[in-house]
Amino acid sequence: MGTDIILNNIRKRRFEKNEMTQQELADAAGCTRQTIVALEAGRYTPSLGLAFRIAMIFGMGLEEIFEYGGEA
Amino acid sequence: MNIWFGVTMVSALFVSGMAAYMGIRALQRLKERKSQLEAGGEIINIPMAMLQKRSLWNILSITIGVLVISWLFKGHAVSEFFADDKLRISITAVIALTLMVNLFLMLPTSKKGRFSNMFDERDELVLTKASNFQIVGLLLLSVVWTIGLTEYYWEAGSIPVDIPYLMFWSNFLMLFFSRSVGIVFSYWWLDHHGN
């Protein structure tokens, strides 16, 4: 069984939300900017807690931000 | 051939074999993930985390500490360690200083406290992965000590009483050194291959 690939559109959602910076999103989500950069680059799969927090910041459901991309 | 020499050699071969296997498996995974990433396109540089920067400084400080200890030992026999007060105090001071620098640099390893906004779940994941490096580091160090001491003091049949004391401190330094190496490597791995 391979690694699950979780795709996201955080970058797009940030720009739609008044061009929110990575730092602003990180502060609101309670993580570091490095983690936001890694998430946007598809190099980190967040915990459910962080995923929900990010979705709540954008006022959306989890599935509107994250998408299952199969196994690597 | 002494039975312990045989046991030592078999242990060394086992550890080396395990290390080689793990290295080959890591390279295979690296190749697979690299081709996946190349297929995916965009490569973005992820800025260094605070823990990553501090680990690099820690590797540097421990390396300097070990070099200074080696320099202090130059021209002295190990058995002089307890006999020569100046040597013993100097080496103990360098070790204590190195460990204090480590303590200062590696303090921010919790989501609580004043570093909370610079530390998150990704850093916690890195710390978990880094602990594996500590086990391998200590295992390799014990192999080096065992083979070295067996070879060097084979004829004498016993080792000087100073050695276990130095082994204790070397374990301490290796514990923190391998942790920092593990942290740096784990960040690199996460940045290039994800979790």
Short mmCIF file of C-alpha atoms in Angstrom, two decimals:
data_model
loop_
_atom_site.label_atom_id
_atom_site.label_comp_id
_atom_site.label_asym_id
_atom_site.label_seq_id
_atom_site.Cartn_x
_atom_site.Cartn_y
_atom_site.Cartn_z
CA MET A 1 0.00 0.00 0.00
CA GLY A 2 1.48 3.34 -1.08
CA THR A 3 1.28 6.85 0.33
CA ASP A 4 -2.02 8.71 0.05
CA ILE A 5 -1.87 11.82 -2.12
CA ILE A 6 -3.96 14.71 -0.80
CA LEU A 7 -4.34 17.56 -3.26
CA ASN A 8 -5.40 21.06 -2.22
CA ASN A 9 -6.22 24.44 -3.68
CA ILE A 10 -5.09 26.56 -0.72
CA ARG A 11 -3.08 28.91 -2.93
CA LYS A 12 -6.10 29.69 -5.10
CA ARG A 13 -8.34 30.18 -2.04
CA ARG A 14 -5.81 32.54 -0.46
CA PHE A 15 -5.82 34.82 -3.47
CA GLU A 16 -9.61 34.74 -3.56
CA LYS A 17 -9.69 35.81 0.09
CA ASN A 18 -8.27 39.32 -0.41
CA GLU A 19 -4.84 37.97 -1.39
CA MET A 20 -4.26 36.59 2.08
CA THR A 21 -0.55 36.03 2.74
CA GLN A 22 0.92 32.66 3.73
CA GLN A 23 1.90 34.15 7.10
CA GLU A 24 -1.63 35.41 7.75
CA LEU A 25 -3.07 31.98 6.95
CA ALA A 26 -0.43 30.30 9.11
CA ASP A 27 -1.21 32.58 12.07
CA ALA A 28 -4.94 31.98 11.70
CA ALA A 29 -4.52 28.20 11.34
CA GLY A 30 -2.02 27.91 14.19
CA CYS A 31 0.89 26.56 12.14
CA THR A 32 4.10 27.91 10.63
CA ARG A 33 4.52 29.57 7.24
CA GLN A 34 6.82 26.71 6.26
CA THR A 35 3.93 24.29 6.68
CA ILE A 36 1.66 26.44 4.48
CA VAL A 37 4.40 26.58 1.80
CA ALA A 38 4.83 22.79 2.06
CA LEU A 39 1.05 22.26 1.84
CA GLU A 40 0.76 24.45 -1.25
CA ALA A 41 3.69 22.64 -2.84
CA GLY A 42 2.01 19.29 -2.15
CA ARG A 43 4.88 18.21 0.10
CA TYR A 44 2.90 17.79 3.28
CA THR A 45 -0.32 16.04 4.17
CA PRO A 46 -1.89 17.90 7.10
CA SER A 47 -3.56 16.37 10.13
CA LEU A 48 -7.35 16.38 10.11
CA GLY A 49 -7.32 19.12 12.73
CA LEU A 50 -5.20 21.47 10.61
CA ALA A 51 -7.19 20.63 7.48
CA PHE A 52 -10.45 21.54 9.24
CA ARG A 53 -8.98 24.77 10.62
CA ILE A 54 -7.82 25.84 7.14
CA ALA A 55 -11.23 25.02 5.65
CA MET A 56 -12.96 27.02 8.40
CA ILE A 57 -10.72 30.05 7.74
CA PHE A 58 -11.93 30.08 4.14
CA GLY A 59 -15.51 29.44 5.29
CA MET A 60 -15.73 26.26 3.23
CA GLY A 61 -16.12 22.56 3.68
CA LEU A 62 -13.11 20.27 3.82
CA GLU A 63 -13.81 18.78 0.39
CA GLU A 64 -13.79 22.21 -1.26
CA ILE A 65 -10.18 22.70 -0.19
CA PHE A 66 -8.77 19.17 -0.12
CA GLU A 67 -9.19 16.35 -2.58
CA TYR A 68 -8.09 12.72 -2.49
CA GLY A 69 -5.64 12.08 -5.30
CA GLY A 70 -5.18 8.32 -4.93
CA GLU A 71 -2.07 6.45 -3.84
CA ALA A 72 1.52 7.22 -4.79
CA MET B 1 40.05 -16.91 17.88
CA ASN B 2 38.31 -15.57 20.96
CA ILE B 3 34.50 -16.01 21.07
CA TRP B 4 33.94 -12.31 21.84
CA PHE B 5 35.98 -11.26 18.83
CA GLY B 6 33.71 -13.44 16.69
CA VAL B 7 30.57 -12.02 18.34
CA THR B 8 31.86 -8.47 17.76
CA MET B 9 32.61 -9.13 14.12
CA VAL B 10 29.21 -10.77 13.50
CA SER B 11 27.47 -7.83 15.23
CA ALA B 12 29.46 -5.35 13.16
CA LEU B 13 28.59 -7.22 9.95
CA PHE B 14 24.91 -7.32 10.96
CA VAL B 15 24.77 -3.60 11.72
CA SER B 16 26.66 -2.73 8.52
CA GLY B 17 24.34 -4.99 6.51
CA MET B 18 21.25 -3.37 8.05
CA ALA B 19 22.63 0.12 7.37
CA ALA B 20 23.42 -0.83 3.74
CA TYR B 21 19.93 -2.33 3.26
CA MET B 22 18.25 0.77 4.72
CA GLY B 23 20.41 3.00 2.51
CA ILE B 24 19.53 1.05 -0.65
CA ARG B 25 15.80 1.07 0.21
CA ALA B 26 15.93 4.84 0.88
CA LEU B 27 17.62 5.43 -2.49
CA GLN B 28 15.01 3.31 -4.26
CA ARG B 29 12.17 5.28 -2.65
CA LEU B 30 13.97 8.53 -3.49
CA LYS B 31 14.11 7.54 -7.16
CA GLU B 32 10.42 6.60 -7.22
CA ARG B 33 9.28 9.83 -5.55
CA LYS B 34 11.59 11.95 -7.72
CA SER B 35 10.05 10.58 -10.90
CA GLN B 36 6.56 11.22 -9.45
CA LEU B 37 7.49 14.81 -8.61
CA GLU B 38 9.00 15.38 -12.03
CA ALA B 39 5.74 14.15 -13.55
CA GLY B 40 3.84 16.55 -11.25
CA GLY B 41 5.82 19.60 -12.36
CA GLU B 42 6.49 22.60 -10.11
CA ILE B 43 9.36 22.47 -7.61
CA ILE B 44 9.07 25.06 -4.79
CA ASN B 45 11.78 25.83 -2.26
CA ILE B 46 10.36 25.58 1.24
CA PRO B 47 11.95 28.07 3.68
CA MET B 48 13.98 26.58 6.50
CA ALA B 49 12.13 25.97 9.75
CA MET B 50 13.52 27.37 12.99
CA LEU B 51 14.23 23.87 14.30
CA GLN B 52 16.10 23.07 11.07
CA LYS B 53 18.34 26.14 11.38
CA ARG B 54 19.02 25.44 15.05
CA SER B 55 19.87 21.81 14.27
CA LEU B 56 22.44 22.93 11.72
CA TRP B 57 24.02 25.21 14.33
CA ASN B 58 23.94 22.33 16.79
CA ILE B 59 25.75 19.99 14.37
CA LEU B 60 28.40 22.70 13.95
CA SER B 61 28.76 23.26 17.72
CA ILE B 62 29.09 19.52 18.51
CA THR B 63 31.59 19.06 15.66
CA ILE B 64 33.68 21.93 17.06
CA GLY B 65 33.39 20.44 20.57
CA VAL B 66 34.60 17.02 19.39
CA LEU B 67 37.48 18.63 17.46
CA VAL B 68 38.54 20.60 20.56
CA ILE B 69 38.39 17.43 22.71
CA SER B 70 40.50 15.56 20.13
CA TRP B 71 42.99 18.44 20.13
CA LEU B 72 43.16 18.39 23.96
CA PHE B 73 43.81 14.64 23.89
CA LYS B 74 46.62 15.06 21.34
CA GLY B 75 49.86 13.74 22.80
CA HIS B 76 48.12 12.19 25.82
CA ALA B 77 47.32 8.56 26.52
CA VAL B 78 43.66 7.85 27.39
CA SER B 79 44.84 6.43 30.71
CA GLU B 80 46.14 9.90 31.66
CA PHE B 81 42.58 11.23 31.79
CA PHE B 82 42.05 10.69 35.53
CA ALA B 83 45.73 11.20 36.43
CA ASP B 84 46.00 14.64 34.78
CA ASP B 85 43.61 17.06 36.53
CA LYS B 86 44.14 19.81 33.96
CA LEU B 87 43.28 17.48 31.09
CA ARG B 88 40.23 16.07 32.85
CA ILE B 89 38.84 19.48 33.82
CA SER B 90 39.45 20.93 30.34
CA ILE B 91 37.71 18.05 28.59
CA THR B 92 34.81 17.98 31.03
CA ALA B 93 34.39 21.75 30.59
CA VAL B 94 34.31 21.44 26.78
CA ILE B 95 31.76 18.62 27.01
CA ALA B 96 29.61 20.59 29.47
CA LEU B 97 29.79 23.71 27.29
CA THR B 98 28.85 21.75 24.15
CA LEU B 99 25.89 20.18 25.93
CA MET B 100 24.74 23.57 27.24
CA VAL B 101 24.88 25.04 23.73
CA ASN B 102 22.83 22.04 22.57
CA LEU B 103 20.29 22.62 25.34
CA PHE B 104 19.94 26.30 24.41
CA LEU B 105 19.64 25.60 20.67
CA MET B 106 17.21 22.73 20.98
CA LEU B 107 14.87 24.27 23.56
CA PRO B 108 12.05 25.06 21.12
CA THR B 109 10.76 21.51 20.70
CA SER B 110 7.25 22.02 21.95
CA LYS B 111 4.06 23.69 20.76
CA LYS B 112 3.75 25.21 24.23
CA GLY B 113 5.62 28.24 25.53
CA ARG B 114 7.21 31.20 23.81
CA PHE B 115 8.20 29.28 20.68
CA SER B 116 4.63 28.07 20.04
CA ASN B 117 4.17 30.21 16.90
CA MET B 118 7.38 28.79 15.38
CA PHE B 119 6.64 25.12 16.01
CA ASP B 120 3.78 23.02 14.68
CA GLU B 121 2.67 19.50 13.75
CA ARG B 122 5.14 19.26 10.85
CA ASP B 123 8.02 19.95 13.25
CA GLU B 124 6.63 17.34 15.65
CA LEU B 125 6.61 14.81 12.81
CA VAL B 126 10.24 15.67 12.06
CA LEU B 127 11.18 15.13 15.72
CA THR B 128 9.51 11.71 15.70
CA LYS B 129 11.46 10.69 12.59
CA ALA B 130 14.70 12.11 14.05
CA SER B 131 14.53 9.78 17.07
CA ASN B 132 15.25 6.85 14.70
CA PHE B 133 18.57 8.48 13.87
CA GLN B 134 19.45 8.53 17.58
CA ILE B 135 19.01 4.75 17.81
CA VAL B 136 21.15 4.13 14.71
CA GLY B 137 23.77 6.67 15.86
CA LEU B 138 24.13 5.08 19.29
CA LEU B 139 24.23 1.59 17.77
CA LEU B 140 26.99 2.58 15.34
CA LEU B 141 28.94 4.31 18.12
CA SER B 142 28.74 1.20 20.31
CA VAL B 143 30.02 -0.90 17.38
CA VAL B 144 32.93 1.52 16.86
CA TRP B 145 33.78 1.51 20.59
CA THR B 146 33.53 -2.29 20.82
CA ILE B 147 35.66 -3.03 17.76
CA GLY B 148 38.16 -0.28 18.60
CA LEU B 149 38.62 -1.36 22.21
CA THR B 150 38.72 -5.06 21.34
CA GLU B 151 41.40 -4.49 18.71
CA TYR B 152 43.47 -1.99 20.71
CA TYR B 153 43.45 -3.76 24.09
CA TRP B 154 43.36 -7.35 22.82
CA GLU B 155 46.85 -8.14 24.03
CA ALA B 156 46.43 -6.39 27.40
CA GLY B 157 43.21 -8.31 28.07
CA SER B 158 41.58 -5.36 29.90
CA ILE B 159 40.70 -1.72 29.24
CA PRO B 160 41.70 1.33 31.35
CA VAL B 161 39.08 2.50 33.86
CA ASP B 162 38.97 5.91 32.12
CA ILE B 163 37.34 4.42 29.02
CA PRO B 164 33.79 3.80 30.35
CA TYR B 165 33.68 7.42 31.55
CA LEU B 166 34.60 8.68 28.07
CA MET B 167 32.13 6.23 26.52
CA PHE B 168 29.38 7.74 28.65
CA TRP B 169 30.13 11.27 27.44
CA SER B 170 30.54 10.16 23.84
CA ASN B 171 27.08 8.54 24.02
CA PHE B 172 25.66 11.82 25.26
CA LEU B 173 27.26 13.79 22.43
CA MET B 174 26.18 11.18 19.85
CA LEU B 175 22.62 11.27 21.21
CA PHE B 176 22.31 14.99 20.48
CA PHE B 177 24.43 14.98 17.32
CA SER B 178 22.43 12.17 15.67
CA ARG B 179 19.17 13.88 16.67
CA SER B 180 20.23 17.08 14.90
CA VAL B 181 21.39 15.12 11.84
CA GLY B 182 18.03 13.32 11.90
CA ILE B 183 16.14 16.62 12.09
CA VAL B 184 18.07 18.14 9.15
CA PHE B 185 17.64 14.96 7.08
CA SER B 186 13.93 14.61 7.93
CA TYR B 187 13.20 18.20 6.87
CA TRP B 188 15.07 17.58 3.62
CA TRP B 189 13.10 14.39 3.09
CA LEU B 190 9.75 16.08 3.81
CA ASP B 191 10.59 19.05 1.58
CA HIS B 192 11.46 16.80 -1.35
CA HIS B 193 9.20 13.79 -0.91
CA GLY B 194 6.37 14.75 1.43
CA ASN B 195 5.16 12.73 4.41
#
